Structure formats: C-alpha cells, structure tokens
C-alpha cells in the first residue's frame, strides 16, 4: 500500500485534498495505523479517485459526487455526462480551455480502465546525467498547476543554451521536489542533457542529476495531459511487486513535440525500494 503522500503523487492531487475526501467519507484510506494515525491507500483506489475528480470537474458538489460514485455509475453514463460538460465548456471563454482538457483527459483515463496492463513496466538502474536546467515553483503537483509553469521553461532554456553556444546532448528531463515552504507547492525542474561545465552558462544552472538504483519505468505515448493511465499502470505494478515509491516521478522526453503534444513519447521513472 501507499502512504498518503505517495498516493497523492501517483494520483496527481494534493495531500490536503485527500485528507478532505477522507473527512467527508468520499475516499477513506484503505487502512489507518492505530498508533501513528498515518493513512495508507491501495493502487485500485486510484480508480475511485479519478471518477471523483472527473465528476467534480462537471461542476457537481462533493455531496452529489459521493452519491453518484457510491451508486456505481457505469462508464457509459459517466462518459455521457463528461461529453455534455465538454460541450458547455467549449462555449465559454478561452480561459476555460485548461479545464476542458482536464475533463477529456479524465474521460480517456476512465475509458481505458480494465484494458490497462503492467507488462510494459521495466525495473532498471538509471545512470547519473548532467543537465542544464531552469526552475520555477508550481502551486501543486496537479496537472493543471504543473502545465502552465513548466511549458514556458523549455523554450527559454533552449534560447539561453543557444545564446551560449551549447548544444544539448540528449533528451529533456523534468523532475519535481516539494518546495521548502511546505504545503502542496512543488519545485519544477525543466532540464536537458548537456556536456558542459557548471559555469558554462551564467544564467542557467548545470547540475548532475543523481542515479536511481532502482526505478520502475514505463513509456507514455501522447500528451502529458493524458498521463494518468500510464501513472495508474505504474502504480499497480509497484504495488503488485511489493515496492514503495521514493519521491516524484521523473519525466524523460524521448520525443519532444511542443507543436503536437499528442505525438510525444515520454519515459516515466519512479524511484522504488522495498522495506
């Protein structure tokens, strides 16, 4: 099982949200340690979490969401509700585009449930690499908070490297860590492999990304807005093989397609260990 922090990262929601869902009986943890009060979740609870988020994005109250989820609304009914909301969002201001994308991503994730396998998950060692990076802080690890923060970083990073005469030697790599301020905020690292000294670019950090001795990895095809099915398959493999996660997932952009994100190819790497 996963700690609340690990489950939040795999589900791409905040810990605060999970605690609230527990307090109102919408998504209780699978178990609670009677001595420490720590909450633990199972991988199969991601299915309920994704349904809750999809229904919430329809504009329903949490009380309505709980009633619908507890009555086991089937995929066909849920698909119809999401498509109706999609039509409504399309008529609203351009500022609602991000919400529309999130609804569609959750819809595709739900439709894929039952067909997902873990056969493409590979456990391997990730060698250390040198990267040039720019960083920024996102309010949370949720997709709608990460996207607007990380997307501008890469064009600016490539611009600065080009101005310094440095050519990347490998793919882009993104990784995340909790912000020092606490709460749900995360530091977003947007990097790319380089062969350069740390002082080569005055306005770009050149750092050595440490190795991952054991990483559960999976190849995700498509836009990162649609990453939830791949994350769920990865979570299932981790739990079924008796591992625990250690930190956020790394994203290695094997085929970076900023103009056509649906054609992108990304390797997700999660550091894992056994107790």
PDB file of C-alpha atoms in Angstrom:
ATOM      1  CA  UNK A   1       0.000   0.000   0.000  1.00  0.00           C
ATOM      2  CA  UNK A   2       0.987   3.659  -0.406  1.00  0.00           C
ATOM      3  CA  UNK A   3       1.347   6.451   2.120  1.00  0.00           C
ATOM      4  CA  UNK A   4      -0.928   9.438   1.615  1.00  0.00           C
ATOM      5  CA  UNK A   5       1.993  11.394   0.123  1.00  0.00           C
ATOM      6  CA  UNK A   6       2.893   8.656  -2.349  1.00  0.00           C
ATOM      7  CA  UNK A   7      -0.770   8.136  -3.291  1.00  0.00           C
ATOM      8  CA  UNK A   8      -1.226  11.885  -3.835  1.00  0.00           C
ATOM      9  CA  UNK A   9       1.752  11.983  -6.202  1.00  0.00           C
ATOM     10  CA  UNK A  10       0.533   8.957  -8.170  1.00  0.00           C
ATOM     11  CA  UNK A  11      -2.987  10.390  -8.393  1.00  0.00           C
ATOM     12  CA  UNK A  12      -1.680  13.902  -9.168  1.00  0.00           C
ATOM     13  CA  UNK A  13      -3.729  15.521  -6.414  1.00  0.00           C
ATOM     14  CA  UNK A  14      -2.797  17.286  -3.193  1.00  0.00           C
ATOM     15  CA  UNK A  15      -2.449  15.671   0.219  1.00  0.00           C
ATOM     16  CA  UNK A  16      -4.838  18.286   1.571  1.00  0.00           C
ATOM     17  CA  UNK A  17      -7.479  17.180  -0.933  1.00  0.00           C
ATOM     18  CA  UNK A  18      -7.115  13.521   0.096  1.00  0.00           C
ATOM     19  CA  UNK A  19      -7.469  14.429   3.759  1.00  0.00           C
ATOM     20  CA  UNK A  20     -10.640  16.370   2.993  1.00  0.00           C
ATOM     21  CA  UNK A  21     -12.067  13.487   0.969  1.00  0.00           C
ATOM     22  CA  UNK A  22     -11.361  11.208   3.917  1.00  0.00           C
ATOM     23  CA  UNK A  23     -13.015  13.575   6.398  1.00  0.00           C
ATOM     24  CA  UNK A  24     -16.287  13.631   4.432  1.00  0.00           C
ATOM     25  CA  UNK A  25     -16.263   9.897   3.707  1.00  0.00           C
ATOM     26  CA  UNK A  26     -15.741  10.325  -0.031  1.00  0.00           C
ATOM     27  CA  UNK A  27     -12.424   8.460  -0.263  1.00  0.00           C
ATOM     28  CA  UNK A  28     -11.352   6.878   3.040  1.00  0.00           C
ATOM     29  CA  UNK A  29      -7.884   5.302   3.133  1.00  0.00           C
ATOM     30  CA  UNK A  30      -7.620   1.525   2.889  1.00  0.00           C
ATOM     31  CA  UNK A  31      -6.179   1.451   6.396  1.00  0.00           C
ATOM     32  CA  UNK A  32      -5.028   3.768   9.181  1.00  0.00           C
ATOM     33  CA  UNK A  33      -2.180   2.935  11.529  1.00  0.00           C
ATOM     34  CA  UNK A  34      -3.785   2.888  15.005  1.00  0.00           C
ATOM     35  CA  UNK A  35      -0.587   4.124  16.649  1.00  0.00           C
ATOM     36  CA  UNK A  36       0.568   6.884  14.282  1.00  0.00           C
ATOM     37  CA  UNK A  37      -2.661   7.793  12.512  1.00  0.00           C
ATOM     38  CA  UNK A  38      -0.889   7.504   9.145  1.00  0.00           C
ATOM     39  CA  UNK A  39      -3.209   6.830   6.222  1.00  0.00           C
ATOM     40  CA  UNK A  40      -2.460   4.128   3.622  1.00  0.00           C
ATOM     41  CA  UNK A  41      -4.073   3.626   0.212  1.00  0.00           C
ATOM     42  CA  UNK A  42      -4.241   0.833  -2.375  1.00  0.00           C
ATOM     43  CA  UNK A  43      -3.479   1.232  -6.081  1.00  0.00           C
ATOM     44  CA  UNK A  44      -7.026   0.220  -7.032  1.00  0.00           C
ATOM     45  CA  UNK A  45      -8.338   3.278  -5.143  1.00  0.00           C
ATOM     46  CA  UNK A  46      -6.958   5.439  -7.960  1.00  0.00           C
ATOM     47  CA  UNK A  47      -9.991   4.346  -9.972  1.00  0.00           C
ATOM     48  CA  UNK A  48     -12.400   5.895  -7.457  1.00  0.00           C
ATOM     49  CA  UNK A  49     -10.207   8.989  -7.144  1.00  0.00           C
ATOM     50  CA  UNK A  50     -10.238   9.562 -10.905  1.00  0.00           C
ATOM     51  CA  UNK A  51     -14.024   9.218 -11.017  1.00  0.00           C
ATOM     52  CA  UNK A  52     -14.378  11.706  -8.177  1.00  0.00           C
ATOM     53  CA  UNK A  53     -12.175  14.243  -9.966  1.00  0.00           C
ATOM     54  CA  UNK A  54     -13.995  13.744 -13.286  1.00  0.00           C
ATOM     55  CA  UNK A  55     -17.382  14.316 -11.650  1.00  0.00           C
ATOM     56  CA  UNK A  56     -16.064  17.286  -9.695  1.00  0.00           C
ATOM     57  CA  UNK A  57     -14.887  18.837 -12.960  1.00  0.00           C
ATOM     58  CA  UNK A  58     -18.503  18.620 -14.177  1.00  0.00           C
ATOM     59  CA  UNK A  59     -19.341  21.242 -11.556  1.00  0.00           C
ATOM     60  CA  UNK A  60     -21.090  18.849  -9.174  1.00  0.00           C
ATOM     61  CA  UNK A  61     -20.880  19.327  -5.415  1.00  0.00           C
ATOM     62  CA  UNK A  62     -18.916  16.803  -3.397  1.00  0.00           C
ATOM     63  CA  UNK A  63     -22.170  15.556  -1.871  1.00  0.00           C
ATOM     64  CA  UNK A  64     -23.510  14.880  -5.372  1.00  0.00           C
ATOM     65  CA  UNK A  65     -20.225  13.252  -6.372  1.00  0.00           C
ATOM     66  CA  UNK A  66     -20.358  10.902  -3.395  1.00  0.00           C
ATOM     67  CA  UNK A  67     -23.945   9.895  -4.190  1.00  0.00           C
ATOM     68  CA  UNK A  68     -23.080   9.141  -7.811  1.00  0.00           C
ATOM     69  CA  UNK A  69     -19.864   7.251  -7.051  1.00  0.00           C
ATOM     70  CA  UNK A  70     -21.480   5.169  -4.299  1.00  0.00           C
ATOM     71  CA  UNK A  71     -24.270   4.196  -6.676  1.00  0.00           C
ATOM     72  CA  UNK A  72     -21.631   2.824  -9.079  1.00  0.00           C
ATOM     73  CA  UNK A  73     -22.408   4.924 -12.167  1.00  0.00           C
ATOM     74  CA  UNK A  74     -21.183   2.904 -15.131  1.00  0.00           C
ATOM     75  CA  UNK A  75     -18.657   4.085 -17.704  1.00  0.00           C
ATOM     76  CA  UNK A  76     -21.278   4.721 -20.399  1.00  0.00           C
ATOM     77  CA  UNK A  77     -23.296   7.067 -18.149  1.00  0.00           C
ATOM     78  CA  UNK A  78     -20.183   8.848 -16.930  1.00  0.00           C
ATOM     79  CA  UNK A  79     -18.958   9.277 -20.500  1.00  0.00           C
ATOM     80  CA  UNK A  80     -22.235  10.906 -21.459  1.00  0.00           C
ATOM     81  CA  UNK A  81     -22.054  13.326 -18.532  1.00  0.00           C
ATOM     82  CA  UNK A  82     -18.500  14.300 -19.367  1.00  0.00           C
ATOM     83  CA  UNK A  83     -19.325  14.886 -23.017  1.00  0.00           C
ATOM     84  CA  UNK A  84     -22.216  17.124 -22.028  1.00  0.00           C
ATOM     85  CA  UNK A  85     -19.903  19.191 -19.839  1.00  0.00           C
ATOM     86  CA  UNK A  86     -17.361  19.305 -22.673  1.00  0.00           C
ATOM     87  CA  UNK A  87     -19.956  20.939 -24.934  1.00  0.00           C
ATOM     88  CA  UNK A  88     -20.738  23.508 -22.248  1.00  0.00           C
ATOM     89  CA  UNK A  89     -17.075  24.332 -21.692  1.00  0.00           C
ATOM     90  CA  UNK A  90     -16.487  24.769 -25.440  1.00  0.00           C
ATOM     91  CA  UNK A  91     -18.998  27.646 -25.434  1.00  0.00           C
ATOM     92  CA  UNK A  92     -17.306  29.501 -22.591  1.00  0.00           C
ATOM     93  CA  UNK A  93     -14.355  31.875 -22.588  1.00  0.00           C
ATOM     94  CA  UNK A  94     -10.903  30.776 -23.712  1.00  0.00           C
ATOM     95  CA  UNK A  95      -9.833  30.737 -20.070  1.00  0.00           C
ATOM     96  CA  UNK A  96     -11.825  27.508 -19.634  1.00  0.00           C
ATOM     97  CA  UNK A  97      -9.673  25.628 -22.148  1.00  0.00           C
ATOM     98  CA  UNK A  98      -7.456  24.175 -19.437  1.00  0.00           C
ATOM     99  CA  UNK A  99     -10.472  22.768 -17.595  1.00  0.00           C
ATOM    100  CA  UNK A 100     -11.833  21.236 -20.808  1.00  0.00           C
ATOM    101  CA  UNK A 101      -8.522  19.482 -21.406  1.00  0.00           C
ATOM    102  CA  UNK A 102      -8.558  18.076 -17.870  1.00  0.00           C
ATOM    103  CA  UNK A 103     -12.075  16.688 -18.304  1.00  0.00           C
ATOM    104  CA  UNK A 104     -11.156  14.996 -21.592  1.00  0.00           C
ATOM    105  CA  UNK A 105      -8.010  13.506 -20.048  1.00  0.00           C
ATOM    106  CA  UNK A 106     -10.013  12.032 -17.168  1.00  0.00           C
ATOM    107  CA  UNK A 107     -12.562  10.668 -19.638  1.00  0.00           C
ATOM    108  CA  UNK A 108      -9.917   8.874 -21.679  1.00  0.00           C
ATOM    109  CA  UNK A 109      -8.354   7.515 -18.493  1.00  0.00           C
ATOM    110  CA  UNK A 110     -11.677   6.112 -17.260  1.00  0.00           C
ATOM    111  CA  UNK A 111     -12.456   4.527 -20.639  1.00  0.00           C
ATOM    112  CA  UNK A 112      -9.093   2.746 -20.569  1.00  0.00           C
ATOM    113  CA  UNK A 113      -9.717   1.122 -17.179  1.00  0.00           C
ATOM    114  CA  UNK A 114      -9.944  -2.633 -17.433  1.00  0.00           C
ATOM    115  CA  UNK A 115      -7.708  -2.675 -20.501  1.00  0.00           C
ATOM    116  CA  UNK A 116      -4.537  -1.411 -18.857  1.00  0.00           C
ATOM    117  CA  UNK A 117      -1.699  -3.847 -18.239  1.00  0.00           C
ATOM    118  CA  UNK A 118       1.626  -3.581 -16.474  1.00  0.00           C
ATOM    119  CA  UNK A 119       3.565  -5.652 -18.986  1.00  0.00           C
ATOM    120  CA  UNK A 120       5.474  -2.620 -20.253  1.00  0.00           C
ATOM    121  CA  UNK A 121       6.815  -1.619 -16.826  1.00  0.00           C
ATOM    122  CA  UNK A 122      10.561  -2.162 -16.581  1.00  0.00           C
ATOM    123  CA  UNK A 123      12.661  -2.067 -13.392  1.00  0.00           C
ATOM    124  CA  UNK A 124      16.122  -0.707 -14.148  1.00  0.00           C
ATOM    125  CA  UNK A 125      19.010   1.395 -12.915  1.00  0.00           C
ATOM    126  CA  UNK A 126      19.160   4.982 -14.187  1.00  0.00           C
ATOM    127  CA  UNK A 127      22.690   6.329 -14.593  1.00  0.00           C
ATOM    128  CA  UNK A 128      23.582   9.837 -13.366  1.00  0.00           C
ATOM    129  CA  UNK A 129      23.391  12.543 -16.026  1.00  0.00           C
ATOM    130  CA  UNK A 130      24.485  16.163 -16.360  1.00  0.00           C
ATOM    131  CA  UNK A 131      21.720  18.588 -17.231  1.00  0.00           C
ATOM    132  CA  UNK A 132      21.208  22.288 -17.766  1.00  0.00           C
ATOM    133  CA  UNK A 133      18.046  23.428 -16.002  1.00  0.00           C
ATOM    134  CA  UNK A 134      15.668  26.236 -15.208  1.00  0.00           C
ATOM    135  CA  UNK A 135      13.328  26.020 -12.235  1.00  0.00           C
ATOM    136  CA  UNK A 136      10.063  27.518 -11.045  1.00  0.00           C
ATOM    137  CA  UNK A 137       7.514  26.816  -8.330  1.00  0.00           C
ATOM    138  CA  UNK A 138       4.045  25.404  -9.032  1.00  0.00           C
ATOM    139  CA  UNK A 139       1.172  25.658  -6.520  1.00  0.00           C
ATOM    140  CA  UNK A 140       0.763  21.865  -6.524  1.00  0.00           C
ATOM    141  CA  UNK A 141       1.654  18.672  -8.414  1.00  0.00           C
ATOM    142  CA  UNK A 142      -1.724  18.609 -10.114  1.00  0.00           C
ATOM    143  CA  UNK A 143      -1.571  18.681 -13.909  1.00  0.00           C
ATOM    144  CA  UNK A 144      -3.438  21.975 -14.208  1.00  0.00           C
ATOM    145  CA  UNK A 145      -0.845  23.625 -11.950  1.00  0.00           C
ATOM    146  CA  UNK A 146       2.257  21.992 -13.457  1.00  0.00           C
ATOM    147  CA  UNK A 147       1.494  22.632 -17.140  1.00  0.00           C
ATOM    148  CA  UNK A 148       1.419  26.461 -17.108  1.00  0.00           C
ATOM    149  CA  UNK A 149       4.636  26.535 -15.058  1.00  0.00           C
ATOM    150  CA  UNK A 150       6.799  24.029 -16.946  1.00  0.00           C
ATOM    151  CA  UNK A 151       5.752  24.829 -20.515  1.00  0.00           C
ATOM    152  CA  UNK A 152       7.442  28.273 -20.742  1.00  0.00           C
ATOM    153  CA  UNK A 153      10.662  26.990 -19.139  1.00  0.00           C
ATOM    154  CA  UNK A 154      11.837  24.821 -22.045  1.00  0.00           C
ATOM    155  CA  UNK A 155      11.725  27.461 -24.824  1.00  0.00           C
ATOM    156  CA  UNK A 156      13.598  29.843 -22.530  1.00  0.00           C
ATOM    157  CA  UNK A 157      16.129  27.150 -21.579  1.00  0.00           C
ATOM    158  CA  UNK A 158      16.864  26.317 -25.226  1.00  0.00           C
ATOM    159  CA  UNK A 159      17.142  30.024 -26.059  1.00  0.00           C
ATOM    160  CA  UNK A 160      19.740  30.595 -23.351  1.00  0.00           C
ATOM    161  CA  UNK A 161      21.733  27.491 -24.302  1.00  0.00           C
ATOM    162  CA  UNK A 162      21.754  28.540 -27.947  1.00  0.00           C
ATOM    163  CA  UNK A 163      22.978  32.012 -26.988  1.00  0.00           C
ATOM    164  CA  UNK A 164      25.822  30.373 -25.043  1.00  0.00           C
ATOM    165  CA  UNK A 165      26.728  28.102 -27.973  1.00  0.00           C
ATOM    166  CA  UNK A 166      25.816  24.919 -26.091  1.00  0.00           C
ATOM    167  CA  UNK A 167      24.043  22.093 -27.909  1.00  0.00           C
ATOM    168  CA  UNK A 168      22.018  19.577 -25.871  1.00  0.00           C
ATOM    169  CA  UNK A 169      23.428  16.043 -25.957  1.00  0.00           C
ATOM    170  CA  UNK A 170      20.240  14.192 -25.075  1.00  0.00           C
ATOM    171  CA  UNK A 171      16.548  14.492 -24.281  1.00  0.00           C
ATOM    172  CA  UNK A 172      14.792  16.844 -21.946  1.00  0.00           C
ATOM    173  CA  UNK A 173      14.260  15.702 -18.345  1.00  0.00           C
ATOM    174  CA  UNK A 174      11.754  17.109 -15.864  1.00  0.00           C
ATOM    175  CA  UNK A 175      11.705  16.313 -12.172  1.00  0.00           C
ATOM    176  CA  UNK A 176      10.000  17.651  -9.088  1.00  0.00           C
ATOM    177  CA  UNK A 177      10.519  18.140  -5.372  1.00  0.00           C
ATOM    178  CA  UNK A 178       8.465  19.570  -2.554  1.00  0.00           C
ATOM    179  CA  UNK A 179       9.022  23.274  -2.005  1.00  0.00           C
ATOM    180  CA  UNK A 180      10.759  24.365   1.187  1.00  0.00           C
ATOM    181  CA  UNK A 181       7.719  26.449   2.086  1.00  0.00           C
ATOM    182  CA  UNK A 182       5.770  23.278   2.785  1.00  0.00           C
ATOM    183  CA  UNK A 183       2.156  22.721   1.773  1.00  0.00           C
ATOM    184  CA  UNK A 184       1.374  21.435  -1.703  1.00  0.00           C
ATOM    185  CA  UNK A 185       3.817  23.639  -3.658  1.00  0.00           C
ATOM    186  CA  UNK A 186       6.474  21.854  -5.733  1.00  0.00           C
ATOM    187  CA  UNK A 187       9.699  22.988  -7.372  1.00  0.00           C
ATOM    188  CA  UNK A 188       9.568  22.253 -11.095  1.00  0.00           C
ATOM    189  CA  UNK A 189      12.908  21.425 -12.748  1.00  0.00           C
ATOM    190  CA  UNK A 190      12.986  21.678 -16.556  1.00  0.00           C
ATOM    191  CA  UNK A 191      16.290  20.280 -17.814  1.00  0.00           C
ATOM    192  CA  UNK A 192      18.068  18.870 -20.834  1.00  0.00           C
ATOM    193  CA  UNK A 193      21.182  16.711 -21.096  1.00  0.00           C
ATOM    194  CA  UNK A 194      24.377  18.663 -21.838  1.00  0.00           C
ATOM    195  CA  UNK A 195      28.134  18.188 -21.837  1.00  0.00           C
ATOM    196  CA  UNK A 196      29.179  21.424 -20.183  1.00  0.00           C
ATOM    197  CA  UNK A 197      30.826  22.773 -17.077  1.00  0.00           C
ATOM    198  CA  UNK A 198      28.628  24.265 -14.334  1.00  0.00           C
ATOM    199  CA  UNK A 199      29.917  27.765 -15.136  1.00  0.00           C
ATOM    200  CA  UNK A 200      29.364  27.498 -18.887  1.00  0.00           C
ATOM    201  CA  UNK A 201      26.078  29.403 -18.892  1.00  0.00           C
ATOM    202  CA  UNK A 202      25.814  32.254 -16.367  1.00  0.00           C
ATOM    203  CA  UNK A 203      22.005  32.319 -16.295  1.00  0.00           C
ATOM    204  CA  UNK A 204      21.402  28.547 -16.437  1.00  0.00           C
ATOM    205  CA  UNK A 205      22.147  26.004 -13.699  1.00  0.00           C
ATOM    206  CA  UNK A 206      24.224  22.996 -14.812  1.00  0.00           C
ATOM    207  CA  UNK A 207      23.813  20.166 -12.312  1.00  0.00           C
ATOM    208  CA  UNK A 208      24.420  16.435 -12.032  1.00  0.00           C
ATOM    209  CA  UNK A 209      21.185  14.525 -11.660  1.00  0.00           C
ATOM    210  CA  UNK A 210      21.926  11.545  -9.372  1.00  0.00           C
ATOM    211  CA  UNK A 211      21.431   7.935 -10.334  1.00  0.00           C
ATOM    212  CA  UNK A 212      18.338   5.939  -9.477  1.00  0.00           C
ATOM    213  CA  UNK A 213      19.475   2.491  -8.348  1.00  0.00           C
ATOM    214  CA  UNK A 214      16.004   1.025  -8.779  1.00  0.00           C
ATOM    215  CA  UNK A 215      13.465   2.784 -10.968  1.00  0.00           C
ATOM    216  CA  UNK A 216      10.116   1.472 -12.152  1.00  0.00           C
ATOM    217  CA  UNK A 217       9.723   2.872 -15.665  1.00  0.00           C
ATOM    218  CA  UNK A 218       7.036   2.961 -18.328  1.00  0.00           C
ATOM    219  CA  UNK A 219       6.805   4.577 -21.763  1.00  0.00           C
ATOM    220  CA  UNK A 220       3.919   7.014 -22.130  1.00  0.00           C
ATOM    221  CA  UNK A 221       2.707   7.860 -25.645  1.00  0.00           C
ATOM    222  CA  UNK A 222       0.814  11.102 -26.108  1.00  0.00           C
ATOM    223  CA  UNK A 223       0.393  14.401 -24.328  1.00  0.00           C
ATOM    224  CA  UNK A 224       1.280  14.738 -20.667  1.00  0.00           C
ATOM    225  CA  UNK A 225      -2.307  15.890 -20.073  1.00  0.00           C
ATOM    226  CA  UNK A 226      -3.210  12.236 -20.708  1.00  0.00           C
ATOM    227  CA  UNK A 227      -0.570  10.702 -18.430  1.00  0.00           C
ATOM    228  CA  UNK A 228      -2.973   9.326 -15.784  1.00  0.00           C
ATOM    229  CA  UNK A 229      -3.442   5.841 -17.373  1.00  0.00           C
ATOM    230  CA  UNK A 230       0.322   5.347 -17.532  1.00  0.00           C
ATOM    231  CA  UNK A 231       0.721   6.501 -13.928  1.00  0.00           C
ATOM    232  CA  UNK A 232      -2.041   4.117 -12.833  1.00  0.00           C
ATOM    233  CA  UNK A 233      -0.390   1.178 -14.634  1.00  0.00           C
ATOM    234  CA  UNK A 234       2.905   2.101 -12.984  1.00  0.00           C
ATOM    235  CA  UNK A 235       1.262   2.319  -9.539  1.00  0.00           C
ATOM    236  CA  UNK A 236      -0.352  -1.088  -9.992  1.00  0.00           C
ATOM    237  CA  UNK A 237       2.985  -2.691 -10.923  1.00  0.00           C
ATOM    238  CA  UNK A 238       4.741  -1.076  -7.945  1.00  0.00           C
ATOM    239  CA  UNK A 239       2.131  -2.354  -5.503  1.00  0.00           C
ATOM    240  CA  UNK A 240       1.873  -5.849  -7.028  1.00  0.00           C
ATOM    241  CA  UNK A 241       5.642  -6.299  -6.828  1.00  0.00           C
ATOM    242  CA  UNK A 242       5.953  -5.162  -3.215  1.00  0.00           C
ATOM    243  CA  UNK A 243       7.761  -1.869  -3.774  1.00  0.00           C
ATOM    244  CA  UNK A 244       7.377   1.592  -2.242  1.00  0.00           C
ATOM    245  CA  UNK A 245       7.907   4.865  -4.075  1.00  0.00           C
ATOM    246  CA  UNK A 246      10.620   7.371  -3.225  1.00  0.00           C
ATOM    247  CA  UNK A 247       9.754  10.866  -4.409  1.00  0.00           C
ATOM    248  CA  UNK A 248       8.085  12.213  -7.520  1.00  0.00           C
ATOM    249  CA  UNK A 249       8.337  10.690 -10.988  1.00  0.00           C
ATOM    250  CA  UNK A 250      10.968  11.884 -13.434  1.00  0.00           C
ATOM    251  CA  UNK A 251       9.827  12.592 -16.985  1.00  0.00           C
ATOM    252  CA  UNK A 252      12.286  11.924 -19.826  1.00  0.00           C
ATOM    253  CA  UNK A 253      11.025  13.411 -23.091  1.00  0.00           C
ATOM    254  CA  UNK A 254      12.262  10.856 -25.609  1.00  0.00           C
ATOM    255  CA  UNK A 255      10.321  12.541 -28.416  1.00  0.00           C
ATOM    256  CA  UNK A 256       9.545  16.153 -27.528  1.00  0.00           C
ATOM    257  CA  UNK A 257       6.779  17.589 -29.748  1.00  0.00           C
ATOM    258  CA  UNK A 258       5.761  21.035 -28.431  1.00  0.00           C
ATOM    259  CA  UNK A 259       3.663  21.753 -31.532  1.00  0.00           C
ATOM    260  CA  UNK A 260       1.959  18.323 -31.482  1.00  0.00           C
ATOM    261  CA  UNK A 261       1.974  17.053 -27.873  1.00  0.00           C
ATOM    262  CA  UNK A 262      -0.251  14.098 -28.785  1.00  0.00           C
ATOM    263  CA  UNK A 263       2.750  12.691 -30.699  1.00  0.00           C
ATOM    264  CA  UNK A 264       5.100  12.920 -27.725  1.00  0.00           C
ATOM    265  CA  UNK A 265       6.905   9.950 -26.203  1.00  0.00           C
ATOM    266  CA  UNK A 266       7.884  10.192 -22.534  1.00  0.00           C
ATOM    267  CA  UNK A 267       9.521   7.732 -20.158  1.00  0.00           C
ATOM    268  CA  UNK A 268       8.206   7.961 -16.602  1.00  0.00           C
ATOM    269  CA  UNK A 269      10.765   6.954 -13.973  1.00  0.00           C
ATOM    270  CA  UNK A 270       9.805   6.403 -10.321  1.00  0.00           C
ATOM    271  CA  UNK A 271      12.463   5.523  -7.755  1.00  0.00           C
ATOM    272  CA  UNK A 272      11.323   2.477  -5.762  1.00  0.00           C
ATOM    273  CA  UNK A 273      12.524   0.405  -2.830  1.00  0.00           C
ATOM    274  CA  UNK A 274      11.449  -2.452  -0.596  1.00  0.00           C
ATOM    275  CA  UNK A 275      11.221  -2.091   3.198  1.00  0.00           C
TER     276      UNK A 275
END
